[in-house]
PDB file of C-alpha atoms and ligand atoms in Angstrom:
ATOM      1  CA  ALA A  18     -98.757  39.276-124.708  1.00  0.00           C
ATOM      2  CA  ALA A  19     -97.761  37.067-121.773  1.00  0.00           C
ATOM      3  CA  GLU A  20     -96.320  34.612-124.238  1.00  0.00           C
ATOM      4  CA  SER A  21     -94.156  37.133-126.058  1.00  0.00           C
ATOM      5  CA  SER A  22     -92.707  38.521-122.826  1.00  0.00           C
ATOM      6  CA  ASN A  23     -91.884  34.976-121.717  1.00  0.00           C
ATOM      7  CA  GLU A  24     -90.170  34.555-125.032  1.00  0.00           C
ATOM      8  CA  LYS A  25     -88.060  37.687-124.366  1.00  0.00           C
ATOM      9  CA  LEU A  26     -87.089  36.428-120.927  1.00  0.00           C
ATOM     10  CA  ALA A  27     -85.982  33.174-122.484  1.00  0.00           C
ATOM     11  CA  VAL A  28     -83.923  35.155-124.983  1.00  0.00           C
ATOM     12  CA  TYR A  29     -82.052  36.997-122.199  1.00  0.00           C
ATOM     13  CA  SER A  30     -81.353  33.948-120.093  1.00  0.00           C
ATOM     14  CA  GLN A  31     -80.073  31.823-122.966  1.00  0.00           C
ATOM     15  CA  GLN A  32     -77.992  34.391-124.835  1.00  0.00           C
ATOM     16  CA  ILE A  33     -74.547  32.974-124.097  1.00  0.00           C
ATOM     17  CA  ASP A  34     -75.209  29.529-125.553  1.00  0.00           C
ATOM     18  CA  PRO A  35     -74.581  29.462-129.350  1.00  0.00           C
ATOM     19  CA  TYR A  36     -76.997  26.572-129.765  1.00  0.00           C
ATOM     20  CA  ASN A  37     -79.719  28.611-128.130  1.00  0.00           C
ATOM     21  CA  GLU A  38     -78.815  31.632-130.206  1.00  0.00           C
ATOM     22  CA  ARG A  39     -79.548  29.587-133.271  1.00  0.00           C
ATOM     23  CA  ARG A  40     -82.852  28.494-131.764  1.00  0.00           C
ATOM     24  CA  ILE A  41     -83.834  32.074-131.108  1.00  0.00           C
ATOM     25  CA  SER A  42     -83.062  33.173-134.639  1.00  0.00           C
ATOM     26  CA  LEU A  43     -84.965  30.156-135.988  1.00  0.00           C
ATOM     27  CA  LEU A  44     -88.000  31.239-134.035  1.00  0.00           C
ATOM     28  CA  GLY A  45     -88.511  34.247-136.272  1.00  0.00           C
ATOM     29  CA  GLU A  46     -87.825  32.310-139.449  1.00  0.00           C
ATOM     30  CA  LEU A  47     -90.162  29.397-139.019  1.00  0.00           C
ATOM     31  CA  ARG A  48     -93.223  31.345-140.105  1.00  0.00           C
ATOM     32  CA  HIS A  49     -91.366  32.450-143.225  1.00  0.00           C
ATOM     33  CA  ALA A  50     -90.145  28.890-143.836  1.00  0.00           C
ATOM     34  CA  ILE A  51     -93.747  27.712-143.994  1.00  0.00           C
ATOM     35  CA  GLU A  52     -94.497  30.211-146.737  1.00  0.00           C
ATOM     36  CA  SER A  53     -91.333  29.629-148.741  1.00  0.00           C
ATOM     37  CA  ASP A  54     -90.004  26.346-150.046  1.00  0.00           C
ATOM     38  CA  GLN A  55     -87.934  25.295-147.034  1.00  0.00           C
ATOM     39  CA  LEU A  56     -90.261  22.667-145.601  1.00  0.00           C
ATOM     40  CA  GLN A  57     -90.626  19.222-147.074  1.00  0.00           C
ATOM     41  CA  LEU A  58     -92.650  16.163-146.212  1.00  0.00           C
ATOM     42  CA  TYR A  59     -90.907  12.810-145.927  1.00  0.00           C
ATOM     43  CA  PHE A  60     -92.693   9.469-145.927  1.00  0.00           C
ATOM     44  CA  GLN A  61     -91.800   6.316-144.025  1.00  0.00           C
ATOM     45  CA  PRO A  62     -93.665   3.142-145.049  1.00  0.00           C
ATOM     46  CA  GLN A  63     -95.592   0.927-142.641  1.00  0.00           C
ATOM     47  CA  ILE A  64     -96.074  -2.685-143.664  1.00  0.00           C
ATOM     48  CA  SER A  65     -98.434  -5.369-142.421  1.00  0.00           C
ATOM     49  CA  LEU A  66     -96.657  -8.174-140.564  1.00  0.00           C
ATOM     50  CA  LYS A  67     -99.436 -10.549-141.645  1.00  0.00           C
ATOM     51  CA  THR A  68     -99.432  -9.899-145.414  1.00  0.00           C
ATOM     52  CA  ASN A  69     -96.198  -7.887-145.942  1.00  0.00           C
ATOM     53  CA  LYS A  70     -98.316  -5.384-147.880  1.00  0.00           C
ATOM     54  CA  VAL A  71     -97.770  -1.635-147.507  1.00  0.00           C
ATOM     55  CA  GLU A  72    -100.613  -0.388-145.327  1.00  0.00           C
ATOM     56  CA  GLY A  73     -99.540   3.202-144.899  1.00  0.00           C
ATOM     57  CA  ALA A  74     -96.806   5.723-144.283  1.00  0.00           C
ATOM     58  CA  GLU A  75     -95.946   8.170-141.542  1.00  0.00           C
ATOM     59  CA  VAL A  76     -95.570  11.775-142.673  1.00  0.00           C
ATOM     60  CA  LEU A  77     -92.469  13.425-141.180  1.00  0.00           C
ATOM     61  CA  ILE A  78     -91.581  17.087-141.603  1.00  0.00           C
ATOM     62  CA  ARG A  79     -88.131  18.268-142.713  1.00  0.00           C
ATOM     63  CA  TRP A  80     -86.737  21.795-142.671  1.00  0.00           C
ATOM     64  CA  ILE A  81     -83.890  22.535-145.061  1.00  0.00           C
ATOM     65  CA  HIS A  82     -82.679  25.945-143.924  1.00  0.00           C
ATOM     66  CA  PRO A  83     -80.778  28.044-146.524  1.00  0.00           C
ATOM     67  CA  GLU A  84     -78.022  28.809-143.988  1.00  0.00           C
ATOM     68  CA  TYR A  85     -78.055  26.026-141.372  1.00  0.00           C
ATOM     69  CA  GLY A  86     -79.001  23.174-143.664  1.00  0.00           C
ATOM     70  CA  PHE A  87     -81.025  20.337-142.210  1.00  0.00           C
ATOM     71  CA  ILE A  88     -82.764  21.192-138.930  1.00  0.00           C
ATOM     72  CA  PRO A  89     -84.256  18.157-137.159  1.00  0.00           C
ATOM     73  CA  PRO A  90     -87.976  18.305-136.271  1.00  0.00           C
ATOM     74  CA  ASP A  91     -87.100  17.526-132.642  1.00  0.00           C
ATOM     75  CA  GLU A  92     -85.491  20.964-132.620  1.00  0.00           C
ATOM     76  CA  PHE A  93     -88.101  23.147-134.320  1.00  0.00           C
ATOM     77  CA  ILE A  94     -91.396  21.422-133.427  1.00  0.00           C
ATOM     78  CA  PRO A  95     -91.003  22.338-129.719  1.00  0.00           C
ATOM     79  CA  LEU A  96     -90.291  25.944-130.794  1.00  0.00           C
ATOM     80  CA  ALA A  97     -93.367  25.955-132.983  1.00  0.00           C
ATOM     81  CA  GLU A  98     -95.404  24.629-130.070  1.00  0.00           C
ATOM     82  CA  ARG A  99     -94.133  27.317-127.704  1.00  0.00           C
ATOM     83  CA  THR A 100     -94.858  30.171-130.082  1.00  0.00           C
ATOM     84  CA  GLY A 101     -98.146  28.962-131.528  1.00  0.00           C
ATOM     85  CA  VAL A 102     -96.705  28.624-135.059  1.00  0.00           C
ATOM     86  CA  ILE A 103     -97.634  24.938-134.716  1.00  0.00           C
ATOM     87  CA  HIS A 104    -101.207  25.768-135.784  1.00  0.00           C
ATOM     88  CA  ALA A 105    -100.136  27.140-139.180  1.00  0.00           C
ATOM     89  CA  LEU A 106     -97.489  24.432-139.466  1.00  0.00           C
ATOM     90  CA  THR A 107     -99.904  21.541-138.873  1.00  0.00           C
ATOM     91  CA  TYR A 108    -102.414  22.916-141.376  1.00  0.00           C
ATOM     92  CA  TRP A 109     -99.586  23.289-143.920  1.00  0.00           C
ATOM     93  CA  ILE A 110     -98.559  19.675-143.256  1.00  0.00           C
ATOM     94  CA  CYS A 111    -102.132  18.385-143.527  1.00  0.00           C
ATOM     95  CA  ARG A 112    -102.837  20.265-146.759  1.00  0.00           C
ATOM     96  CA  HIS A 113     -99.683  18.926-148.409  1.00  0.00           C
ATOM     97  CA  ALA A 114    -100.202  15.415-147.037  1.00  0.00           C
ATOM     98  CA  PHE A 115    -103.794  15.452-148.362  1.00  0.00           C
ATOM     99  CA  GLN A 116    -102.551  16.517-151.812  1.00  0.00           C
ATOM    100  CA  ILE A 117    -100.153  13.602-151.823  1.00  0.00           C
ATOM    101  CA  LYS A 118    -102.864  11.258-150.566  1.00  0.00           C
ATOM    102  CA  SER A 119    -104.994  12.336-153.509  1.00  0.00           C
ATOM    103  CA  SER A 120    -102.143  11.738-155.945  1.00  0.00           C
ATOM    104  CA  LEU A 121    -101.425   8.302-154.395  1.00  0.00           C
ATOM    105  CA  THR A 122    -105.065   7.337-154.943  1.00  0.00           C
ATOM    106  CA  ARG A 123    -104.870   8.479-158.590  1.00  0.00           C
ATOM    107  CA  GLN A 124    -101.793   6.288-159.027  1.00  0.00           C
ATOM    108  CA  GLY A 125    -103.609   3.287-157.597  1.00  0.00           C
ATOM    109  CA  PHE A 126    -101.882   3.137-154.212  1.00  0.00           C
ATOM    110  CA  ASP A 127    -104.491   2.481-151.551  1.00  0.00           C
ATOM    111  CA  ILE A 128    -102.569   3.341-148.397  1.00  0.00           C
ATOM    112  CA  ALA A 129    -103.175   5.366-145.239  1.00  0.00           C
ATOM    113  CA  LEU A 130    -101.154   8.429-144.234  1.00  0.00           C
ATOM    114  CA  SER A 131    -100.321   9.019-140.564  1.00  0.00           C
ATOM    115  CA  ILE A 132     -99.824  12.634-139.523  1.00  0.00           C
ATOM    116  CA  ASN A 133     -98.262  13.800-136.240  1.00  0.00           C
ATOM    117  CA  ILE A 134    -100.478  16.176-134.276  1.00  0.00           C
ATOM    118  CA  SER A 135     -99.332  18.311-131.335  1.00  0.00           C
ATOM    119  CA  ALA A 136    -101.172  18.780-128.057  1.00  0.00           C
ATOM    120  CA  ARG A 137    -101.615  22.435-128.939  1.00  0.00           C
ATOM    121  CA  ASN A 138    -103.491  21.602-132.127  1.00  0.00           C
ATOM    122  CA  LEU A 139    -106.271  20.186-129.978  1.00  0.00           C
ATOM    123  CA  GLN A 140    -106.562  23.544-128.224  1.00  0.00           C
ATOM    124  CA  ASP A 141    -107.986  24.971-131.441  1.00  0.00           C
ATOM    125  CA  ALA A 142    -111.704  24.355-130.959  1.00  0.00           C
ATOM    126  CA  GLU A 143    -112.194  24.389-134.742  1.00  0.00           C
ATOM    127  CA  PHE A 144    -109.414  21.908-135.475  1.00  0.00           C
ATOM    128  CA  SER A 145    -111.699  19.146-136.690  1.00  0.00           C
ATOM    129  CA  GLN A 146    -113.793  21.489-138.855  1.00  0.00           C
ATOM    130  CA  LYS A 147    -110.671  22.961-140.436  1.00  0.00           C
ATOM    131  CA  ILE A 148    -109.297  19.510-141.197  1.00  0.00           C
ATOM    132  CA  GLN A 149    -112.577  18.498-142.825  1.00  0.00           C
ATOM    133  CA  LEU A 150    -112.522  21.655-144.927  1.00  0.00           C
ATOM    134  CA  LEU A 151    -108.964  20.889-146.069  1.00  0.00           C
ATOM    135  CA  ALA A 152    -109.983  17.330-146.958  1.00  0.00           C
ATOM    136  CA  ASP A 153    -112.913  18.682-149.010  1.00  0.00           C
ATOM    137  CA  GLU A 154    -110.626  21.145-150.797  1.00  0.00           C
ATOM    138  CA  GLU A 155    -108.150  18.427-151.688  1.00  0.00           C
ATOM    139  CA  ASN A 156    -110.950  16.010-152.534  1.00  0.00           C
ATOM    140  CA  ILE A 157    -109.864  13.181-150.245  1.00  0.00           C
ATOM    141  CA  SER A 158    -111.741  10.959-147.852  1.00  0.00           C
ATOM    142  CA  LEU A 159    -110.602  11.076-144.237  1.00  0.00           C
ATOM    143  CA  GLN A 160    -111.021   7.294-143.858  1.00  0.00           C
ATOM    144  CA  ASP A 161    -107.390   6.770-144.812  1.00  0.00           C
ATOM    145  CA  ILE A 162    -105.960   9.466-142.587  1.00  0.00           C
ATOM    146  CA  VAL A 163    -104.486   8.556-139.213  1.00  0.00           C
ATOM    147  CA  MET A 164    -103.563  11.200-136.642  1.00  0.00           C
ATOM    148  CA  GLU A 165    -100.803  10.378-134.161  1.00  0.00           C
ATOM    149  CA  LEU A 166    -101.019  11.956-130.724  1.00  0.00           C
ATOM    150  CA  THR A 167     -98.681  11.347-127.816  1.00  0.00           C
ATOM    151  CA  GLU A 168     -99.933  10.115-124.471  1.00  0.00           C
ATOM    152  CA  THR A 169     -98.785  13.363-122.881  1.00  0.00           C
ATOM    153  CA  ALA A 170    -100.782  15.397-125.401  1.00  0.00           C
ATOM    154  CA  VAL A 171    -103.893  13.457-124.463  1.00  0.00           C
ATOM    155  CA  MET A 172    -103.320  13.373-120.715  1.00  0.00           C
ATOM    156  CA  THR A 173    -102.629  17.101-120.310  1.00  0.00           C
ATOM    157  CA  ASP A 174    -106.381  17.729-120.490  1.00  0.00           C
ATOM    158  CA  PRO A 175    -108.156  14.371-120.932  1.00  0.00           C
ATOM    159  CA  ASP A 176    -111.723  15.738-120.994  1.00  0.00           C
ATOM    160  CA  HIS A 177    -110.937  18.266-123.684  1.00  0.00           C
ATOM    161  CA  ALA A 178    -108.864  15.717-125.601  1.00  0.00           C
ATOM    162  CA  LEU A 179    -111.803  13.312-125.509  1.00  0.00           C
ATOM    163  CA  LYS A 180    -114.096  15.918-127.059  1.00  0.00           C
ATOM    164  CA  MET A 181    -111.620  16.811-129.817  1.00  0.00           C
ATOM    165  CA  MET A 182    -110.706  13.200-130.534  1.00  0.00           C
ATOM    166  CA  SER A 183    -114.384  12.231-130.788  1.00  0.00           C
ATOM    167  CA  GLU A 184    -114.948  14.951-133.377  1.00  0.00           C
ATOM    168  CA  LEU A 185    -111.975  13.787-135.439  1.00  0.00           C
ATOM    169  CA  ASN A 186    -113.088  10.181-135.129  1.00  0.00           C
ATOM    170  CA  GLU A 187    -116.614  11.046-136.228  1.00  0.00           C
ATOM    171  CA  ALA A 188    -115.121  12.744-139.290  1.00  0.00           C
ATOM    172  CA  GLY A 189    -113.601   9.354-140.189  1.00  0.00           C
ATOM    173  CA  ILE A 190    -110.042   9.959-139.007  1.00  0.00           C
ATOM    174  CA  ARG A 191    -108.332   7.098-137.176  1.00  0.00           C
ATOM    175  CA  LEU A 192    -106.439   7.985-134.023  1.00  0.00           C
ATOM    176  CA  SER A 193    -103.132   6.546-132.905  1.00  0.00           C
ATOM    177  CA  ILE A 194    -101.310   6.928-129.593  1.00  0.00           C
ATOM    178  CA  ASP A 195     -97.674   7.676-130.426  1.00  0.00           C
ATOM    179  CA  ASP A 196     -94.621   6.871-128.279  1.00  0.00           C
ATOM    180  CA  PHE A 197     -96.743   4.397-126.349  1.00  0.00           C
ATOM    181  CA  GLY A 198     -95.108   3.202-123.142  1.00  0.00           C
ATOM    182  CA  THR A 199     -93.234   6.423-122.409  1.00  0.00           C
ATOM    183  CA  GLY A 200     -96.111   8.253-120.712  1.00  0.00           C
ATOM    184  CA  TYR A 201     -99.051   7.388-118.508  1.00  0.00           C
ATOM    185  CA  SER A 202     -99.968   4.196-120.337  1.00  0.00           C
ATOM    186  CA  SER A 203    -103.039   3.143-118.427  1.00  0.00           C
ATOM    187  CA  LEU A 204    -105.780   0.842-119.578  1.00  0.00           C
ATOM    188  CA  SER A 205    -108.552   2.994-118.201  1.00  0.00           C
ATOM    189  CA  TYR A 206    -107.947   6.046-120.363  1.00  0.00           C
ATOM    190  CA  LEU A 207    -107.513   4.021-123.528  1.00  0.00           C
ATOM    191  CA  LYS A 208    -110.928   2.492-122.960  1.00  0.00           C
ATOM    192  CA  ARG A 209    -112.510   5.938-122.620  1.00  0.00           C
ATOM    193  CA  LEU A 210    -110.926   7.440-125.741  1.00  0.00           C
ATOM    194  CA  PRO A 211    -111.818   6.819-129.396  1.00  0.00           C
ATOM    195  CA  VAL A 212    -108.381   5.383-130.113  1.00  0.00           C
ATOM    196  CA  ASN A 213    -107.856   2.906-132.980  1.00  0.00           C
ATOM    197  CA  GLU A 214    -104.136   2.234-132.766  1.00  0.00           C
ATOM    198  CA  ILE A 215    -101.097   2.367-130.503  1.00  0.00           C
ATOM    199  CA  LYS A 216     -97.495   2.808-131.614  1.00  0.00           C
ATOM    200  CA  ILE A 217     -94.971   1.159-129.347  1.00  0.00           C
ATOM    201  CA  ASP A 218     -92.160   3.633-128.782  1.00  0.00           C
ATOM    202  CA  ARG A 219     -88.979   2.894-130.651  1.00  0.00           C
ATOM    203  CA  SER A 220     -86.915   2.960-127.449  1.00  0.00           C
ATOM    204  CA  PHE A 221     -88.531  -0.381-126.503  1.00  0.00           C
ATOM    205  CA  VAL A 222     -88.481  -1.847-130.001  1.00  0.00           C
ATOM    206  CA  MET A 223     -84.848  -1.036-130.712  1.00  0.00           C
ATOM    207  CA  ASP A 224     -83.438  -3.209-127.936  1.00  0.00           C
ATOM    208  CA  MET A 225     -86.122  -5.888-127.694  1.00  0.00           C
ATOM    209  CA  ALA A 226     -84.065  -8.538-129.516  1.00  0.00           C
ATOM    210  CA  THR A 227     -81.391  -8.297-126.801  1.00  0.00           C
ATOM    211  CA  SER A 228     -83.229  -6.975-123.735  1.00  0.00           C
ATOM    212  CA  GLY A 229     -85.619  -9.268-121.861  1.00  0.00           C
ATOM    213  CA  ASP A 230     -87.257  -6.314-120.106  1.00  0.00           C
ATOM    214  CA  ASP A 231     -88.005  -4.503-123.350  1.00  0.00           C
ATOM    215  CA  GLN A 232     -89.254  -7.680-124.963  1.00  0.00           C
ATOM    216  CA  LEU A 233     -91.630  -8.269-122.058  1.00  0.00           C
ATOM    217  CA  LEU A 234     -92.899  -4.713-122.296  1.00  0.00           C
ATOM    218  CA  VAL A 235     -93.574  -5.097-126.023  1.00  0.00           C
ATOM    219  CA  ARG A 236     -95.323  -8.427-125.432  1.00  0.00           C
ATOM    220  CA  THR A 237     -97.510  -6.967-122.677  1.00  0.00           C
ATOM    221  CA  THR A 238     -98.399  -3.912-124.762  1.00  0.00           C
ATOM    222  CA  LEU A 239     -99.344  -6.148-127.679  1.00  0.00           C
ATOM    223  CA  SER A 240    -101.693  -8.324-125.669  1.00  0.00           C
ATOM    224  CA  MET A 241    -103.211  -5.311-123.926  1.00  0.00           C
ATOM    225  CA  GLY A 242    -103.702  -3.527-127.255  1.00  0.00           C
ATOM    226  CA  HIS A 243    -105.256  -6.567-128.865  1.00  0.00           C
ATOM    227  CA  ASN A 244    -107.577  -7.091-125.885  1.00  0.00           C
ATOM    228  CA  LEU A 245    -108.861  -3.574-126.566  1.00  0.00           C
ATOM    229  CA  SER A 246    -109.183  -4.391-130.310  1.00  0.00           C
ATOM    230  CA  LEU A 247    -106.500  -1.879-131.209  1.00  0.00           C
ATOM    231  CA  VAL A 248    -104.078  -2.049-134.107  1.00  0.00           C
ATOM    232  CA  VAL A 249    -100.542  -2.267-132.717  1.00  0.00           C
ATOM    233  CA  VAL A 250     -97.665  -0.686-134.633  1.00  0.00           C
ATOM    234  CA  ALA A 251     -93.991  -1.161-133.796  1.00  0.00           C
ATOM    235  CA  GLU A 252     -91.664   1.642-134.885  1.00  0.00           C
ATOM    236  CA  GLY A 253     -87.868   1.797-134.917  1.00  0.00           C
ATOM    237  CA  ILE A 254     -87.295  -1.679-136.375  1.00  0.00           C
ATOM    238  CA  GLU A 255     -83.655  -1.657-137.414  1.00  0.00           C
ATOM    239  CA  ASP A 256     -82.881  -5.326-138.101  1.00  0.00           C
ATOM    240  CA  ALA A 257     -84.312  -8.651-139.272  1.00  0.00           C
ATOM    241  CA  PRO A 258     -84.271 -10.410-135.852  1.00  0.00           C
ATOM    242  CA  THR A 259     -86.483  -7.651-134.385  1.00  0.00           C
ATOM    243  CA  LEU A 260     -88.847  -7.847-137.359  1.00  0.00           C
ATOM    244  CA  ASP A 261     -89.098 -11.648-137.062  1.00  0.00           C
ATOM    245  CA  LEU A 262     -89.697 -11.443-133.327  1.00  0.00           C
ATOM    246  CA  LEU A 263     -92.530  -8.920-133.771  1.00  0.00           C
ATOM    247  CA  LYS A 264     -94.056 -11.061-136.503  1.00  0.00           C
ATOM    248  CA  ALA A 265     -93.963 -14.105-134.194  1.00  0.00           C
ATOM    249  CA  MET A 266     -95.560 -12.054-131.399  1.00  0.00           C
ATOM    250  CA  GLY A 267     -98.485 -11.104-133.660  1.00  0.00           C
ATOM    251  CA  CYS A 268     -97.741  -7.398-134.003  1.00  0.00           C
ATOM    252  CA  ASP A 269     -99.866  -5.821-136.745  1.00  0.00           C
ATOM    253  CA  LEU A 270     -97.796  -3.122-138.450  1.00  0.00           C
ATOM    254  CA  ALA A 271     -94.077  -2.478-138.741  1.00  0.00           C
ATOM    255  CA  GLN A 272     -92.087   0.680-139.415  1.00  0.00           C
ATOM    256  CA  GLY A 273     -88.352   1.294-139.246  1.00  0.00           C
ATOM    257  CA  TYR A 274     -85.040   1.725-141.058  1.00  0.00           C
ATOM    258  CA  HIS A 275     -84.898  -2.027-141.721  1.00  0.00           C
ATOM    259  CA  ILE A 276     -87.972  -1.688-143.958  1.00  0.00           C
ATOM    260  CA  ALA A 277     -87.301   1.807-145.295  1.00  0.00           C
ATOM    261  CA  ARG A 278     -86.028   5.164-144.121  1.00  0.00           C
ATOM    262  CA  PRO A 279     -88.213   8.251-144.351  1.00  0.00           C
ATOM    263  CA  MET A 280     -87.911   9.594-147.918  1.00  0.00           C
ATOM    264  CA  PRO A 281     -89.047  12.512-150.077  1.00  0.00           C
ATOM    265  CA  VAL A 282     -92.229  12.008-152.052  1.00  0.00           C
ATOM    266  CA  ASP A 283     -90.607  11.111-155.393  1.00  0.00           C
ATOM    267  CA  ALA A 284     -88.449   8.444-153.778  1.00  0.00           C
ATOM    268  CA  PHE A 285     -91.522   7.214-151.929  1.00  0.00           C
ATOM    269  CA  TYR A 286     -93.513   6.763-155.161  1.00  0.00           C
ATOM    270  CA  LYS A 287     -90.579   4.895-156.645  1.00  0.00           C
ATOM    271  CA  TRP A 288     -90.230   2.726-153.525  1.00  0.00           C
ATOM    272  CA  LEU A 289     -93.956   1.867-153.666  1.00  0.00           C
ATOM    273  CA  GLY A 290     -93.665   0.953-157.337  1.00  0.00           C
ATOM    274  CA  ASP A 291     -90.673  -1.303-156.722  1.00  0.00           C
ATOM    275  CA  TYR A 292     -91.961  -2.916-153.531  1.00  0.00           C
ATOM    276  CA  VAL A 293     -92.931  -6.581-153.711  1.00  0.00           C
ATOM    277  CA  ALA A 294     -94.946  -7.929-150.762  1.00  0.00           C
TER     278      ALA A 294
HETATM  279  P1  C2E B 330     -91.962  10.310-133.913  1.00  0.00           P
HETATM  280  O1  C2E B 330     -93.358  10.749-134.214  1.00  0.00           O
HETATM  281  O2  C2E B 330     -91.781   9.311-132.837  1.00  0.00           O
HETATM  282  O3  C2E B 330     -91.369   9.850-135.308  1.00  0.00           O
HETATM  283  C1  C2E B 330     -90.548   8.726-135.482  1.00  0.00           C
HETATM  284  C2  C2E B 330     -89.100   9.149-135.585  1.00  0.00           C
HETATM  285  O4  C2E B 330     -88.301   7.959-135.601  1.00  0.00           O
HETATM  286  C3  C2E B 330     -88.767   9.888-136.869  1.00  0.00           C
HETATM  287  O5  C2E B 330     -87.760  10.839-136.554  1.00  0.00           O
HETATM  288  C4  C2E B 330     -88.174   8.774-137.746  1.00  0.00           C
HETATM  289  O6  C2E B 330     -87.319   9.235-138.753  1.00  0.00           O
HETATM  290  C5  C2E B 330     -87.447   7.963-136.718  1.00  0.00           C
HETATM  291  N1  C2E B 330     -87.244   6.566-137.109  1.00  0.00           N
HETATM  292  C6  C2E B 330     -88.010   5.816-137.914  1.00  0.00           C
HETATM  293  N2  C2E B 330     -87.530   4.556-138.014  1.00  0.00           N
HETATM  294  C7  C2E B 330     -86.423   4.519-137.244  1.00  0.00           C
HETATM  295  C8  C2E B 330     -85.468   3.477-136.936  1.00  0.00           C
HETATM  296  O7  C2E B 330     -85.557   2.339-137.378  1.00  0.00           O
HETATM  297  N3  C2E B 330     -84.456   3.822-136.071  1.00  0.00           N
HETATM  298  C9  C2E B 330     -84.328   5.059-135.542  1.00  0.00           C
HETATM  299  N4  C2E B 330     -83.300   5.302-134.736  1.00  0.00           N
HETATM  300  N5  C2E B 330     -85.217   6.066-135.816  1.00  0.00           N
HETATM  301  C10 C2E B 330     -86.237   5.781-136.654  1.00  0.00           C
HETATM  302  P2  C2E B 330     -87.856  12.329-137.079  1.00  0.00           P
HETATM  303  O8  C2E B 330     -88.416  12.370-138.460  1.00  0.00           O
HETATM  304  O9  C2E B 330     -86.526  12.971-136.817  1.00  0.00           O
HETATM  305  O10 C2E B 330     -88.940  12.979-136.132  1.00  0.00           O
HETATM  306  C11 C2E B 330     -88.692  13.155-134.765  1.00  0.00           C
HETATM  307  C12 C2E B 330     -89.926  13.617-134.053  1.00  0.00           C
HETATM  308  O11 C2E B 330     -90.312  14.926-134.493  1.00  0.00           O
HETATM  309  C13 C2E B 330     -91.142  12.733-134.322  1.00  0.00           C
HETATM  310  O12 C2E B 330     -91.072  11.598-133.502  1.00  0.00           O
HETATM  311  C14 C2E B 330     -92.254  13.677-133.964  1.00  0.00           C
HETATM  312  O13 C2E B 330     -92.433  13.747-132.569  1.00  0.00           O
HETATM  313  C15 C2E B 330     -91.715  15.013-134.460  1.00  0.00           C
HETATM  314  N6  C2E B 330     -92.240  15.252-135.818  1.00  0.00           N
HETATM  315  C16 C2E B 330     -91.766  14.855-137.010  1.00  0.00           C
HETATM  316  N7  C2E B 330     -92.552  15.287-138.010  1.00  0.00           N
HETATM  317  C17 C2E B 330     -93.579  15.946-137.424  1.00  0.00           C
HETATM  318  C18 C2E B 330     -94.746  16.621-137.916  1.00  0.00           C
HETATM  319  O14 C2E B 330     -95.026  16.670-139.137  1.00  0.00           O
HETATM  320  N8  C2E B 330     -95.564  17.222-136.993  1.00  0.00           N
HETATM  321  C19 C2E B 330     -95.292  17.152-135.646  1.00  0.00           C
HETATM  322  N9  C2E B 330     -96.158  17.753-134.799  1.00  0.00           N
HETATM  323  N10 C2E B 330     -94.227  16.515-135.154  1.00  0.00           N
HETATM  324  C20 C2E B 330     -93.378  15.918-136.024  1.00  0.00           C
HETATM  325 CA1   CA B 331     -95.161   9.711-134.825  1.00  0.00          CA
HETATM  326 CA1   CA B 332     -93.145   7.665-132.114  1.00  0.00          CA
HETATM  327 CA1   CA B 333     -91.412  11.181-130.431  1.00  0.00          CA
END
């Protein structure tokens, strides 16, 4: 009840801004969008910098609204988090991602899928059980599923996050810290948490070929990650010099427009079939 009255207050105070008006109307439609055909999963490949092989793909949600067209996830994910729709949304995403994982396996593609998880998903005490149930229903093993969590999501309530992350980890899921470097990146919490991977935020990767500061940050993160036996992923690679630099630095996995843009599932299957390591 407190939440819905907060929502109403927000409605009153933002009414004059047309952008916010759109956000408010979207709020009511998101639940419907999940049930109709407006949401789509896109896939962005991740390749190994050691072997050039495709190791996995990040799953990214897209909303094609019948009236507004494409609505970026940065716009509706925060809304879904505020209203609690994120629970239904994340289960929808996981179910569909698991179905695609199962179809990839049938087609002989042995790759991992990385799914973005919100802080609020961890507030559901049964999150891990529900995910395991979904995996059973879709007949997939959770060994090839990675869940990406931001530092902020973890640090909001570290003790609770530790409990939830341990459950997911015990179920076989690998855990990745997303947007690494933008939050409270401290060695001590990484050591305490069952984390398998860190993803260096694209804001550092994008300028590293030209910015000494960013390059140093990437280098430091890499050596810190490797000292903790973590897989290090660089995202936001937009050109060959950046890719070469990361390869020379010993980064493990690479993701970015230079390798491939996020794409719908059919294009992704085709890309996988055409890809030569
Ligand atoms: P993120 O998790 O950091 O996802 C990476 C974003 O970087 C994606 O934006 C991707 O399209 C973009 N990207 C990838 N390579 C490049 C590149 O080389 N250059 C540039 N400039 N950008 C690149 P997208 O798909 O718009 O997603 C934005 C954010 O929305 C994500 O950031 C994530 O926080 C959230 N999001 C997306 N899908 C989901 C989802 O299924 N669930 C949740 N909870 N959040 C999601
Ligand atoms: Ca991510
Ligand atoms: Ca990220
Ligand atoms: Ca982000």
